[in-house]
Short mmCIF file of C-alpha atoms in Angstrom, two decimals:
data_model
loop_
_atom_site.label_atom_id
_atom_site.label_comp_id
_atom_site.label_asym_id
_atom_site.label_seq_id
_atom_site.Cartn_x
_atom_site.Cartn_y
_atom_site.Cartn_z
CA MET L 26 -31.47 21.80 -20.88
CA PHE L 27 -30.24 18.29 -21.64
CA TYR L 28 -26.87 19.49 -22.92
CA ASP L 29 -26.70 21.88 -20.03
CA ILE L 30 -26.95 19.00 -17.59
CA LEU L 31 -24.56 16.88 -19.65
CA VAL L 32 -21.84 19.51 -19.72
CA TYR L 33 -22.19 21.04 -16.28
CA GLY L 34 -22.76 17.65 -14.65
CA PHE L 35 -19.50 16.59 -16.24
CA ILE L 36 -17.76 19.67 -14.86
CA GLN L 37 -19.17 19.00 -11.40
CA SER L 38 -17.94 15.40 -11.66
CA ALA L 39 -14.45 16.52 -12.64
CA ALA L 40 -14.43 18.89 -9.68
CA LEU L 41 -15.41 16.03 -7.38
CA ILE L 42 -12.64 13.85 -8.82
CA LEU L 43 -10.16 16.63 -8.05
CA MET L 44 -11.49 17.05 -4.53
CA ALA L 45 -11.70 13.34 -3.70
CA PHE L 46 -8.77 11.76 -5.49
CA GLY L 47 -6.18 12.90 -2.99
CA PHE L 48 -8.25 11.59 -0.08
CA SER L 49 -8.69 8.28 -1.85
CA LEU L 50 -4.97 8.02 -2.64
CA VAL L 51 -3.93 8.59 0.96
CA TYR L 52 -6.46 6.12 2.32
CA GLY L 53 -5.65 3.54 -0.33
CA VAL L 54 -1.93 3.54 0.37
CA SER L 55 -1.66 4.20 4.09
CA ARG L 56 -5.19 3.36 5.38
CA LEU L 57 -5.19 6.80 6.98
CA PRO L 58 -8.46 8.71 6.61
CA ASN L 59 -7.07 12.20 6.14
CA PHE L 60 -9.74 14.43 7.67
CA ALA L 61 -7.40 17.39 7.25
CA HIS L 62 -7.88 17.08 3.48
CA GLY L 63 -10.35 19.96 3.22
CA ALA L 64 -8.21 22.16 5.44
CA ILE L 65 -5.17 21.62 3.24
CA TYR L 66 -7.36 22.50 0.27
CA VAL L 67 -8.32 25.84 1.79
CA PHE L 68 -4.88 26.52 3.22
CA THR L 69 -3.21 26.04 -0.16
CA GLY L 70 -5.64 28.54 -1.63
CA PHE L 71 -4.68 31.10 1.00
CA ILE L 72 -0.95 30.43 0.53
CA ALA L 73 -1.32 31.15 -3.17
CA TRP L 74 -3.37 34.24 -2.37
CA ALA L 75 -0.74 35.51 0.09
CA LEU L 76 2.18 34.82 -2.25
CA PHE L 77 0.40 36.60 -5.08
CA ASN L 78 -1.10 39.56 -3.21
CA THR L 79 1.08 40.08 -0.15
CA VAL L 80 4.49 38.93 -1.39
CA GLY L 81 3.78 40.03 -4.94
CA LEU L 82 5.13 37.03 -6.82
CA PRO L 83 3.86 36.33 -10.33
CA TYR L 84 0.70 34.20 -10.28
CA TRP L 85 2.21 31.12 -11.94
CA LEU L 86 5.02 31.09 -9.38
CA SER L 87 2.57 31.50 -6.50
CA VAL L 88 0.60 28.54 -7.81
CA LEU L 89 3.69 26.39 -8.13
CA LEU L 90 5.05 27.31 -4.71
CA SER L 91 1.73 26.85 -2.95
CA ILE L 92 1.30 23.37 -4.43
CA LEU L 93 4.82 22.45 -3.30
CA ALA L 94 4.01 23.91 0.11
CA SER L 95 0.90 21.72 0.37
CA GLY L 96 3.09 18.68 -0.32
CA GLY L 97 5.50 19.82 2.36
CA ILE L 98 2.65 20.27 4.82
CA GLY L 99 1.54 16.73 4.02
CA VAL L 100 4.99 15.27 4.77
CA LEU L 101 5.20 17.28 7.97
CA ILE L 102 1.75 16.20 9.14
CA TYR L 103 2.66 12.58 8.49
CA TYR L 104 6.00 12.55 10.28
CA VAL L 105 5.05 14.77 13.20
CA ILE L 106 1.61 13.44 13.98
CA LEU L 107 0.11 10.68 11.85
CA ARG L 108 3.02 8.26 12.19
CA ARG L 109 2.40 8.11 15.92
CA VAL L 110 -1.28 7.30 15.68
CA ARG L 111 -1.26 5.15 12.55
CA GLY L 112 -3.04 1.89 13.32
CA MET L 113 -5.27 3.35 16.03
CA GLU L 114 -8.37 3.99 13.97
CA VAL L 115 -10.24 6.35 16.26
CA SER L 116 -7.10 8.37 17.00
CA GLU L 117 -6.38 8.66 13.28
CA VAL L 118 -9.75 10.33 12.75
CA ILE L 119 -9.45 12.55 15.82
CA ALA L 120 -5.88 13.62 15.02
CA THR L 121 -6.48 14.41 11.36
CA TYR L 122 -9.73 16.20 12.11
CA ALA L 123 -7.97 18.23 14.80
CA ILE L 124 -5.24 19.21 12.35
CA GLY L 125 -7.97 20.34 9.99
CA LEU L 126 -9.62 22.40 12.72
CA VAL L 127 -6.32 24.06 13.58
CA PHE L 128 -5.79 25.12 9.98
CA LEU L 129 -9.33 26.25 9.25
CA GLU L 130 -10.19 27.91 12.54
CA GLY L 131 -6.66 29.34 12.68
CA LEU L 132 -7.31 31.05 9.36
CA ARG L 133 -10.65 32.32 10.62
CA TYR L 134 -9.00 33.55 13.83
CA ALA L 135 -6.33 35.33 11.78
CA GLY L 136 -9.12 37.29 10.17
CA PHE L 137 -9.59 35.56 6.84
CA ARG L 138 -13.37 35.83 6.77
CA GLY L 139 -16.03 36.60 4.24
CA GLY L 140 -15.90 36.65 0.47
CA THR L 141 -13.24 39.28 -0.05
CA TYR L 142 -10.38 36.97 -0.97
CA THR L 143 -10.27 35.77 -4.55
CA LEU L 144 -7.81 34.08 -6.85
CA PRO L 145 -7.59 35.17 -10.49
CA VAL L 146 -8.93 32.92 -13.26
CA ALA L 147 -6.53 31.62 -15.90
CA SER L 148 -8.49 33.21 -18.72
CA ASP L 149 -11.69 35.22 -19.07
CA GLY L 150 -12.74 33.59 -22.34
CA VAL L 151 -15.77 31.42 -22.95
CA SER L 152 -15.98 28.28 -25.10
CA PHE L 153 -19.05 26.51 -26.40
CA ILE L 154 -19.43 22.79 -25.79
CA PHE L 155 -22.60 21.38 -27.44
CA ASP L 156 -23.70 25.03 -27.71
CA VAL L 157 -23.47 25.38 -23.93
CA PRO L 158 -21.28 28.29 -22.87
CA VAL L 159 -18.45 27.22 -20.58
CA ASP L 160 -15.86 29.64 -19.23
CA HIS L 161 -12.23 28.73 -19.68
CA GLN L 162 -11.59 28.14 -15.99
CA ARG L 163 -14.15 25.32 -16.07
CA VAL L 164 -12.61 23.93 -19.26
CA LEU L 165 -9.29 23.89 -17.45
CA LEU L 166 -10.96 22.17 -14.52
CA MET L 167 -12.23 19.36 -16.75
CA ILE L 168 -8.86 18.89 -18.41
CA LEU L 169 -6.87 18.97 -15.19
CA GLY L 170 -9.32 16.69 -13.38
CA PHE L 171 -8.56 13.90 -15.78
CA ALA L 172 -4.93 14.89 -16.26
CA MET L 173 -4.36 14.39 -12.54
CA VAL L 174 -5.90 10.91 -12.60
CA ALA L 175 -3.81 10.05 -15.67
CA LEU L 176 -0.69 11.45 -14.04
CA ILE L 177 -1.12 9.37 -10.89
CA TRP L 178 -1.85 6.31 -13.00
CA LEU L 179 1.33 6.84 -15.02
CA LEU L 180 3.24 7.41 -11.82
CA THR L 181 2.12 4.09 -10.37
CA LYS L 182 2.95 2.30 -13.59
CA TYR L 183 6.29 3.72 -14.57
CA THR L 184 8.12 4.96 -11.49
CA ARG L 185 9.72 3.07 -8.65
CA MET L 186 8.00 5.26 -6.07
CA GLY L 187 4.65 4.80 -7.81
CA ARG L 188 5.00 1.04 -7.84
CA ALA L 189 5.86 1.15 -4.14
CA LEU L 190 2.60 3.07 -3.58
CA LYS L 191 0.70 0.45 -5.53
CA GLY L 192 2.31 -2.39 -3.62
CA MET L 193 1.59 -0.76 -0.27
CA ALA L 194 -2.02 -0.15 -1.28
CA GLN L 195 -2.54 -3.86 -1.92
CA ASP L 196 -0.56 -5.49 0.87
CA GLU L 197 1.51 -3.36 3.19
CA ARG L 198 3.33 -6.22 4.87
CA ALA L 199 4.21 -7.94 1.60
CA ALA L 200 5.61 -4.61 0.39
CA MET L 201 7.78 -4.36 3.50
CA MET L 202 9.23 -7.79 2.83
CA LEU L 203 10.42 -6.48 -0.53
CA GLY L 204 12.27 -3.57 1.01
CA ILE L 205 9.59 -0.89 0.67
CA ASP L 206 9.70 1.55 3.59
CA SER L 207 6.14 1.79 4.86
CA ASP L 208 6.61 5.17 6.59
CA ALA L 209 8.37 6.85 3.68
CA THR L 210 5.79 5.54 1.22
CA ALA L 211 2.88 6.62 3.40
CA ALA L 212 4.46 10.08 3.74
CA VAL L 213 4.73 10.29 -0.04
CA ALA L 214 1.08 9.30 -0.30
CA VAL L 215 0.02 12.00 2.15
CA ALA L 216 2.18 14.54 0.30
CA LEU L 217 0.70 13.57 -3.07
CA GLY L 218 -2.81 13.65 -1.63
CA SER L 219 -2.21 17.10 -0.19
CA MET L 220 -0.79 18.34 -3.47
CA LEU L 221 -3.86 17.01 -5.26
CA ALA L 222 -6.01 18.92 -2.76
CA GLY L 223 -3.87 21.98 -3.52
CA VAL L 224 -4.29 21.61 -7.28
CA ALA L 225 -8.04 21.23 -6.79
CA ALA L 226 -8.15 24.38 -4.66
CA LEU L 227 -6.23 26.48 -7.15
CA ILE L 228 -8.51 25.44 -10.00
CA ILE L 229 -11.81 25.57 -8.16
CA PHE L 230 -11.33 28.65 -5.94
CA PRO L 231 -11.08 31.17 -8.81
CA LEU L 232 -14.69 30.19 -9.69
CA GLY L 233 -15.88 31.68 -6.42
CA SER L 234 -14.09 33.24 -3.50
CA LEU L 235 -11.72 31.91 -0.86
CA VAL L 236 -13.78 31.02 2.17
CA VAL L 237 -12.79 28.91 5.15
CA GLU L 238 -16.11 27.01 5.19
CA GLU L 239 -15.20 25.42 1.86
CA GLY L 240 -12.79 23.23 3.80
CA TYR L 241 -15.57 21.38 5.58
CA LYS L 242 -17.61 21.13 2.41
CA VAL L 243 -14.73 19.68 0.41
CA LEU L 244 -13.99 17.16 3.16
CA ILE L 245 -17.59 15.93 3.16
CA TYR L 246 -17.65 15.78 -0.65
CA ALA L 247 -14.40 13.80 -0.69
CA ILE L 248 -15.64 11.37 1.95
CA ALA L 249 -18.96 10.94 0.13
CA VAL L 250 -17.24 10.14 -3.15
CA CYS L 251 -14.83 7.71 -1.49
CA VAL L 252 -17.50 5.94 0.56
CA VAL L 253 -19.80 5.52 -2.44
CA GLY L 254 -16.93 4.39 -4.68
CA GLY L 255 -15.40 2.08 -2.11
CA LEU L 256 -12.69 3.43 0.17
CA GLY L 257 -9.26 3.18 -1.39
CA SER L 258 -10.48 2.10 -4.82
CA TRP L 259 -9.33 4.53 -7.49
CA ALA L 260 -11.69 3.31 -10.18
CA GLY L 261 -14.52 3.51 -7.65
CA THR L 262 -13.58 7.11 -6.85
CA VAL L 263 -13.84 8.15 -10.49
CA ILE L 264 -17.14 6.37 -11.08
CA ALA L 265 -18.67 7.62 -7.83
CA ALA L 266 -17.56 11.16 -8.73
CA PHE L 267 -19.62 10.87 -11.91
CA VAL L 268 -22.68 9.42 -10.22
CA LEU L 269 -22.61 12.07 -7.49
CA GLY L 270 -21.53 14.88 -9.80
CA TYR L 271 -24.50 14.34 -12.08
CA SER L 272 -26.91 13.87 -9.17
CA GLN L 273 -25.66 17.10 -7.67
CA TYR L 274 -26.09 19.01 -10.89
CA MET L 275 -29.59 17.58 -11.38
CA THR L 276 -30.60 18.84 -7.95
CA VAL L 277 -29.25 22.23 -8.94
CA ALA L 278 -31.06 22.19 -12.27
CA TYR L 279 -34.41 20.86 -11.04
CA GLY L 280 -34.33 21.66 -7.34
CA LYS L 281 -32.42 24.13 -5.28
CA PRO L 282 -28.63 24.62 -5.17
CA HIS L 283 -28.42 24.27 -1.41
CA PHE L 284 -29.64 20.65 -1.66
CA GLN L 285 -26.26 19.68 -3.13
CA MET L 286 -24.93 18.84 0.31
CA VAL L 287 -28.04 16.79 1.07
CA VAL L 288 -27.31 14.65 -1.99
CA MET L 289 -23.84 13.88 -0.69
CA LEU L 290 -24.92 13.05 2.84
CA LEU L 291 -27.83 10.92 1.63
CA ALA L 292 -25.43 9.09 -0.66
CA ILE L 293 -23.17 8.25 2.28
CA ILE L 294 -26.11 7.02 4.36
CA ALA L 295 -27.64 5.03 1.50
CA THR L 296 -24.30 3.42 0.67
CA LEU L 297 -23.65 2.46 4.26
CA ILE L 298 -27.10 0.85 4.51
CA VAL L 299 -27.28 -0.91 1.15
CA ARG L 300 -23.69 -1.67 0.25
CA PRO L 301 -21.26 -0.65 3.01
CA SER L 302 -18.16 -1.38 0.97
CA GLY L 303 -19.23 0.90 -1.89
CA PHE L 304 -19.12 0.15 -5.64
CA PHE L 305 -15.65 -1.36 -5.70
CA GLY L 306 -15.05 -2.37 -2.13
CA LYS L 307 -16.12 -6.00 -2.55
CA GLN L 308 -12.72 -7.59 -2.24
CA LYS L 309 -11.81 -5.53 0.76
CA GLN L 310 -15.05 -6.43 2.47
CA LEU L 311 -14.34 -10.13 1.89
CA GLU L 312 -10.89 -9.72 3.34
CA GLU L 313 -12.30 -8.24 6.51
CA ARG L 314 -14.59 -11.21 7.00
CA VAL L 315 -11.85 -13.80 6.63
CA MET I 21 25.69 -15.86 7.40
CA LEU I 22 22.52 -15.54 9.41
CA GLU I 23 22.24 -16.64 13.00
CA ALA I 24 19.31 -16.71 15.36
CA ARG I 25 20.61 -16.76 18.92
CA ALA I 26 18.29 -17.84 21.70
CA VAL I 27 15.26 -16.33 20.00
CA MET I 28 12.09 -16.38 22.07
CA VAL I 29 8.71 -15.00 21.05
CA PHE I 30 5.69 -14.73 23.32
CA TYR I 31 2.15 -14.00 22.12
CA GLU I 32 0.72 -12.76 25.41
CA ASN I 33 1.74 -15.62 27.71
CA MET I 34 1.90 -18.21 24.98
CA LEU I 35 5.43 -19.22 24.10
CA ALA I 36 5.60 -19.41 20.30
CA LEU I 37 9.37 -19.79 20.00
CA ASN I 38 11.46 -21.10 22.84
CA ASN I 39 15.19 -20.51 22.81
CA VAL I 40 15.67 -21.22 19.11
CA ASN I 41 19.20 -21.25 17.71
CA ILE I 42 19.57 -21.51 13.97
CA THR I 43 22.52 -20.90 11.70
CA CYS I 44 22.41 -20.48 7.97
CA PRO I 45 25.84 -20.29 6.33
CA ASP I 46 26.40 -18.43 3.05
CA ASP I 47 25.44 -20.66 0.17
CA GLY I 48 23.60 -23.09 2.39
CA VAL I 49 20.11 -24.48 2.07
CA ILE I 50 18.57 -24.96 5.48
CA GLY I 51 15.30 -26.74 6.16
CA VAL I 52 13.01 -26.06 9.10
CA PHE I 53 10.40 -28.76 9.52
CA GLY I 54 7.56 -28.99 11.96
CA ALA I 55 3.82 -29.45 12.32
CA ASN I 56 1.22 -26.72 12.03
CA SER I 57 1.65 -24.10 14.75
CA ALA I 58 5.07 -25.44 15.73
CA GLY I 59 6.43 -21.92 15.28
CA LYS I 60 7.85 -22.06 11.76
CA SER I 61 6.15 -18.92 10.51
CA THR I 62 6.92 -17.04 13.71
CA LEU I 63 10.56 -17.96 13.21
CA MET I 64 10.45 -16.63 9.66
CA TYR I 65 8.82 -13.43 10.89
CA ALA I 66 11.51 -13.09 13.53
CA LEU I 67 14.29 -13.59 11.00
CA SER I 68 12.81 -11.21 8.44
CA GLY I 69 11.79 -8.50 10.90
CA ILE I 70 8.09 -8.74 10.10
CA ILE I 71 7.54 -9.67 13.75
CA LEU I 72 8.41 -6.06 14.68
CA ASP I 73 5.65 -4.79 12.43
CA ILE I 74 3.18 -7.33 13.84
CA GLN I 75 4.20 -6.30 17.34
CA HIS I 76 3.81 -2.61 16.51
CA LYS I 77 0.39 -3.03 14.83
CA GLU I 78 -0.92 -5.16 17.68
CA ARG I 79 0.21 -2.58 20.19
CA MET I 80 -1.38 0.25 18.23
CA ARG I 81 -4.75 -1.44 18.02
CA GLY I 82 -4.59 -2.63 21.63
CA GLY I 83 -4.36 -6.26 20.62
CA GLU I 84 -2.03 -9.05 21.60
CA ARG I 85 1.11 -8.23 23.53
CA ILE I 86 4.09 -9.72 21.70
CA THR I 87 7.41 -10.00 23.52
CA LEU I 88 10.73 -10.77 21.87
CA PHE I 89 14.00 -12.02 23.31
CA GLY I 90 17.29 -13.12 21.83
CA GLU I 91 19.08 -11.75 18.84
CA VAL I 92 19.32 -12.14 15.11
CA VAL I 93 22.81 -11.66 13.69
CA HIS I 94 23.51 -11.16 10.01
CA ASP I 95 27.09 -11.12 8.71
CA GLY I 96 28.36 -10.36 12.19
CA GLU I 97 25.98 -7.47 12.81
CA ASP I 98 23.13 -7.49 15.28
CA ILE I 99 19.99 -6.81 13.25
CA THR I 100 17.45 -7.64 15.96
CA LYS I 101 16.10 -4.08 15.99
CA LEU I 102 16.13 -3.54 12.21
CA LYS I 103 12.76 -3.24 10.50
CA ALA I 104 11.73 -5.60 7.73
CA HIS I 105 12.50 -3.19 4.89
CA GLN I 106 15.94 -2.49 6.34
CA ARG I 107 16.65 -6.20 6.55
CA ALA I 108 15.47 -6.59 2.96
CA ARG I 109 18.04 -3.97 1.99
CA ARG I 110 20.69 -6.17 3.61
CA GLY I 111 19.55 -9.04 1.41
CA LEU I 112 17.20 -10.82 3.78
CA VAL I 113 13.98 -11.35 1.85
CA LEU I 114 10.94 -13.30 2.97
CA CYS I 115 8.65 -15.09 0.56
CA PRO I 116 5.71 -15.43 2.94
CA GLU I 117 3.34 -18.24 3.72
CA ARG I 118 0.24 -18.14 1.48
CA ARG I 119 2.26 -16.03 -0.95
CA ARG I 120 0.62 -12.63 -0.36
CA LEU I 121 0.84 -11.50 -3.96
CA PHE I 122 -0.53 -8.12 -5.02
CA PRO I 123 -3.81 -9.55 -6.33
CA GLU I 124 -4.90 -6.66 -8.55
CA SER I 125 -1.52 -6.26 -10.22
CA SER I 126 -0.42 -8.34 -13.18
CA VAL I 127 2.34 -10.91 -12.84
CA ALA I 128 4.79 -8.54 -14.52
CA GLU I 129 3.78 -5.75 -12.16
CA ASN I 130 4.14 -8.00 -9.12
CA LEU I 131 7.67 -8.69 -10.24
CA SER I 132 8.44 -5.06 -10.95
CA ILE I 133 7.12 -3.98 -7.54
CA GLY I 134 9.38 -6.71 -6.17
CA GLY I 135 12.29 -5.01 -7.92
CA HIS I 136 11.99 -1.95 -5.67
CA LEU I 137 15.54 -2.40 -4.40
CA ALA I 138 17.02 -3.49 -7.73
CA THR I 139 18.66 -1.26 -10.28
CA ARG I 140 17.06 -1.19 -13.69
CA ALA I 141 19.68 -3.58 -15.09
CA GLU I 142 19.38 -5.96 -12.14
CA ALA I 143 15.60 -5.94 -12.43
CA LYS I 144 15.71 -6.82 -16.11
CA GLU I 145 18.30 -9.54 -15.62
CA THR I 146 16.40 -11.06 -12.67
CA PHE I 147 13.13 -10.92 -14.59
CA ASP I 148 14.70 -12.99 -17.36
CA PHE I 149 16.11 -15.40 -14.79
CA VAL I 150 12.66 -15.85 -13.22
CA MET I 151 11.11 -16.52 -16.62
CA ASP I 152 13.77 -19.18 -17.29
CA LEU I 153 13.29 -20.64 -13.83
CA PHE I 154 9.51 -20.88 -14.25
CA PRO I 155 8.75 -20.97 -17.99
CA ALA I 156 5.05 -21.43 -17.14
CA LEU I 157 4.95 -17.73 -16.18
CA LYS I 158 5.97 -16.53 -19.65
CA LYS I 159 2.40 -16.73 -20.95
CA LEU I 160 0.91 -15.21 -17.82
CA THR I 161 2.81 -11.93 -17.43
CA ARG I 162 -0.28 -9.82 -18.16
CA ARG I 163 -2.70 -11.85 -16.03
CA ALA I 164 -3.81 -10.39 -12.67
CA ALA I 165 -2.05 -12.32 -9.93
CA GLY I 166 -5.29 -12.85 -8.03
CA PHE I 167 -6.61 -15.04 -10.85
CA LEU I 168 -3.68 -17.45 -10.95
CA SER I 169 -3.70 -20.99 -9.59
CA GLY I 170 -1.92 -21.71 -6.32
CA GLY I 171 1.14 -23.14 -8.04
CA GLU I 172 1.44 -20.24 -10.45
CA GLN I 173 1.05 -17.83 -7.56
CA GLN I 174 3.82 -19.56 -5.67
CA MET I 175 6.12 -19.22 -8.66
CA VAL I 176 5.31 -15.53 -8.90
CA ALA I 177 5.91 -15.13 -5.17
CA ILE I 178 9.35 -16.72 -5.40
CA GLY I 179 10.12 -14.66 -8.48
CA ARG I 180 8.98 -11.48 -6.76
CA ALA I 181 11.22 -12.21 -3.77
CA LEU I 182 14.17 -12.86 -6.12
CA MET I 183 13.56 -9.48 -7.76
CA ALA I 184 14.46 -7.85 -4.42
CA GLN I 185 18.03 -9.14 -4.96
CA PRO I 186 18.25 -11.28 -1.84
CA LYS I 187 21.40 -12.82 -0.46
CA LEU I 188 19.30 -15.04 1.73
CA LEU I 189 15.83 -16.12 0.73
CA LEU I 190 13.37 -17.13 3.42
CA LEU I 191 10.80 -19.46 1.91
CA ASP I 192 7.88 -19.98 4.26
CA GLU I 193 5.90 -23.12 3.37
CA PRO I 194 6.27 -22.80 -0.39
CA LEU I 195 4.46 -26.08 -1.01
CA LEU I 196 1.36 -25.33 1.06
CA GLY I 197 -1.72 -26.44 -0.81
CA LEU I 198 0.03 -27.30 -4.07
CA ALA I 199 -0.52 -30.39 -6.21
CA PRO I 200 2.41 -32.86 -6.10
CA SER I 201 3.51 -32.18 -9.68
CA ILE I 202 3.67 -28.44 -9.02
CA GLN I 203 5.41 -29.07 -5.70
CA HIS I 204 8.14 -30.70 -7.71
CA THR I 205 8.61 -27.66 -9.97
CA VAL I 206 8.76 -25.36 -6.96
CA VAL I 207 11.34 -27.34 -4.95
CA GLU I 208 13.37 -27.97 -8.09
CA SER I 209 13.94 -24.23 -8.28
CA ILE I 210 15.81 -24.19 -4.95
CA PRO I 211 19.14 -25.63 -6.24
CA HIS I 212 18.95 -23.30 -9.25
CA ILE I 213 18.50 -20.32 -6.96
CA ARG I 214 21.40 -21.42 -4.80
CA ASN I 215 23.81 -22.37 -7.57
CA GLU I 216 23.08 -19.79 -10.22
CA ARG I 217 22.39 -16.77 -8.01
CA GLU I 218 24.52 -17.69 -5.00
CA ILE I 219 21.59 -17.15 -2.71
CA SER I 220 21.31 -19.13 0.50
CA VAL I 221 17.86 -20.41 1.36
CA ILE I 222 15.97 -21.20 4.53
CA VAL I 223 12.89 -23.20 3.68
CA THR I 224 10.16 -24.27 6.09
CA GLU I 225 7.72 -27.04 5.42
CA GLN I 226 5.30 -29.20 7.35
CA TYR I 227 6.10 -32.29 5.45
CA ALA I 228 9.80 -32.80 4.86
CA ARG I 229 9.85 -35.47 2.21
CA PRO I 230 9.64 -33.32 -0.96
CA VAL I 231 12.17 -30.83 0.38
CA ILE I 232 14.74 -32.96 2.21
CA PRO I 233 16.74 -33.93 -0.92
CA TYR I 234 17.54 -30.26 -1.48
CA VAL I 235 18.65 -29.18 1.98
CA ASP I 236 22.14 -29.44 3.48
CA TYR I 237 21.09 -29.16 7.08
CA ALA I 238 17.75 -29.14 8.81
CA TYR I 239 16.03 -28.36 12.08
CA ILE I 240 12.96 -30.04 13.43
CA VAL I 241 10.68 -27.72 15.41
CA GLU I 242 8.07 -28.90 17.89
CA ASN I 243 6.00 -26.58 20.06
CA GLY I 244 8.36 -23.70 19.47
CA SER I 245 11.60 -25.51 20.25
CA THR I 246 14.14 -27.15 18.00
CA VAL I 247 14.03 -30.78 19.07
CA MET I 248 16.48 -32.13 16.55
CA GLU I 249 18.95 -30.87 14.04
CA GLY I 250 21.47 -32.39 11.72
CA THR I 251 22.68 -32.81 8.20
CA ARG I 252 20.37 -34.39 5.68
CA GLU I 253 22.07 -37.79 6.10
CA GLU I 254 21.85 -37.68 9.87
CA LEU I 255 18.14 -36.91 9.82
CA LEU I 256 17.42 -39.50 7.16
CA GLY I 257 19.33 -42.02 9.26
CA ASN I 258 17.19 -41.46 12.32
CA PRO I 259 14.24 -43.90 12.30
CA ASP I 260 12.00 -41.78 14.60
CA ILE I 261 12.42 -38.69 12.49
CA LYS I 262 11.97 -40.65 9.34
CA ALA I 263 8.64 -42.03 10.48
CA ALA I 264 7.33 -38.75 11.87
CA TYR I 265 8.39 -36.27 9.20
CA PHE I 266 9.29 -38.12 6.04
CA GLY I 267 6.31 -40.41 5.89
CA CYS I 268 8.19 -43.63 5.24
CA GLY I 269 9.14 -46.28 7.74
#
């Protein structure tokens, strides 16, 4: 039982990192809370499904194209809508949430309902970690969860665009003074965030089936992780994903699976009462006071 | 050459800059002196284009209404409507008041983010120049910028602005809050920047004395208007100015 919790809690945490990291990246760089995050997650899954089943492309190509498409959707959303409301906090939330509704309810309206849509798993095999059986899709999930974090970290360290993201995240106006285009960089952030949501979808969806409701669930999970970790803090996101991932798996192991969502919502409420800036939001909170 | 022609800035109904005309020739070092809230920073924001971002953000959040008049001309082109990053691409780089470093990034990373517009070769060459200009930074390259002292931060801020390959560097109150010995190191860098990099400089300061030996020409700003201008010798020769801004009778 102990190893069970250790391994599957870890998997749940990696899944949360995948779901939340894109949200955190977008907020960190552009201060835009992307409430369409969950919708992009679901939509990417359906694009891959359509390319694979309807168009008949090979699966690897469908995956690649759908992730690129999610990035494109991100850029489009930024330039068509978000750029106009950026800086108006309430409108940011309303606009992004509305975009999310359009995607999710549009899919539902188009008839994508129920559990009949599935994506194939990468491999049917099973590995044993500490004698706990883990299927290969979940092994892939763990690896990719951390690979994505590492990739973004390398990007911010070694590429010009990545450094611009990092500069913007810390002080937008100072970045502008150095010639960094705030709009272009924010669009890149939204695109990267959407692609991360896409990657998460294509790894996590094969474990179950493609359902529209997942979009709302993923959005709440991402917000919970980011609020607990401190909005915009990448280290906070990873640590909060572990805290919440393990708490979620414990509720599954000792309680009932449908309490998973309760854990997340309670975590948001508790964080907002006890420590509104989250684990790593201290500096930002200070800034707001000054 | 950079020219501000009849620049006026209103914050709501408050006149922050009133009909300001300033010229900075290529290779010149221009001083702008004035008390707190005289409009020095607003002038720097107007020259660098940051004022457009402030205006936009205030409008978006329903805050202060900022109104701009006049024009800013750079090398014969009207750049009044250009955004800050576009002006930076033209070589107009602001090193802001209170430095605004990236606090979580190391000194080296602050500089490399500053090199956004530089080619790889330019970035490397400028990095070496900055290290020669401020040898104190050599030991600190891995330290997070937020943990540096004020003087060290100011050096990093100037270095970071230089990494953007400016043709004209706008230094907004570089000596604010620094100990006199550090002030000396910072102002000493101005002639090096001008002579070795052929960068013209506009420097603002509340207190003119440490800076005046390094400027060719200076403006005195009071309540948003330029009340006096002249070459260094002219200003030093004026007893009123001397008493008010240079602190010696």
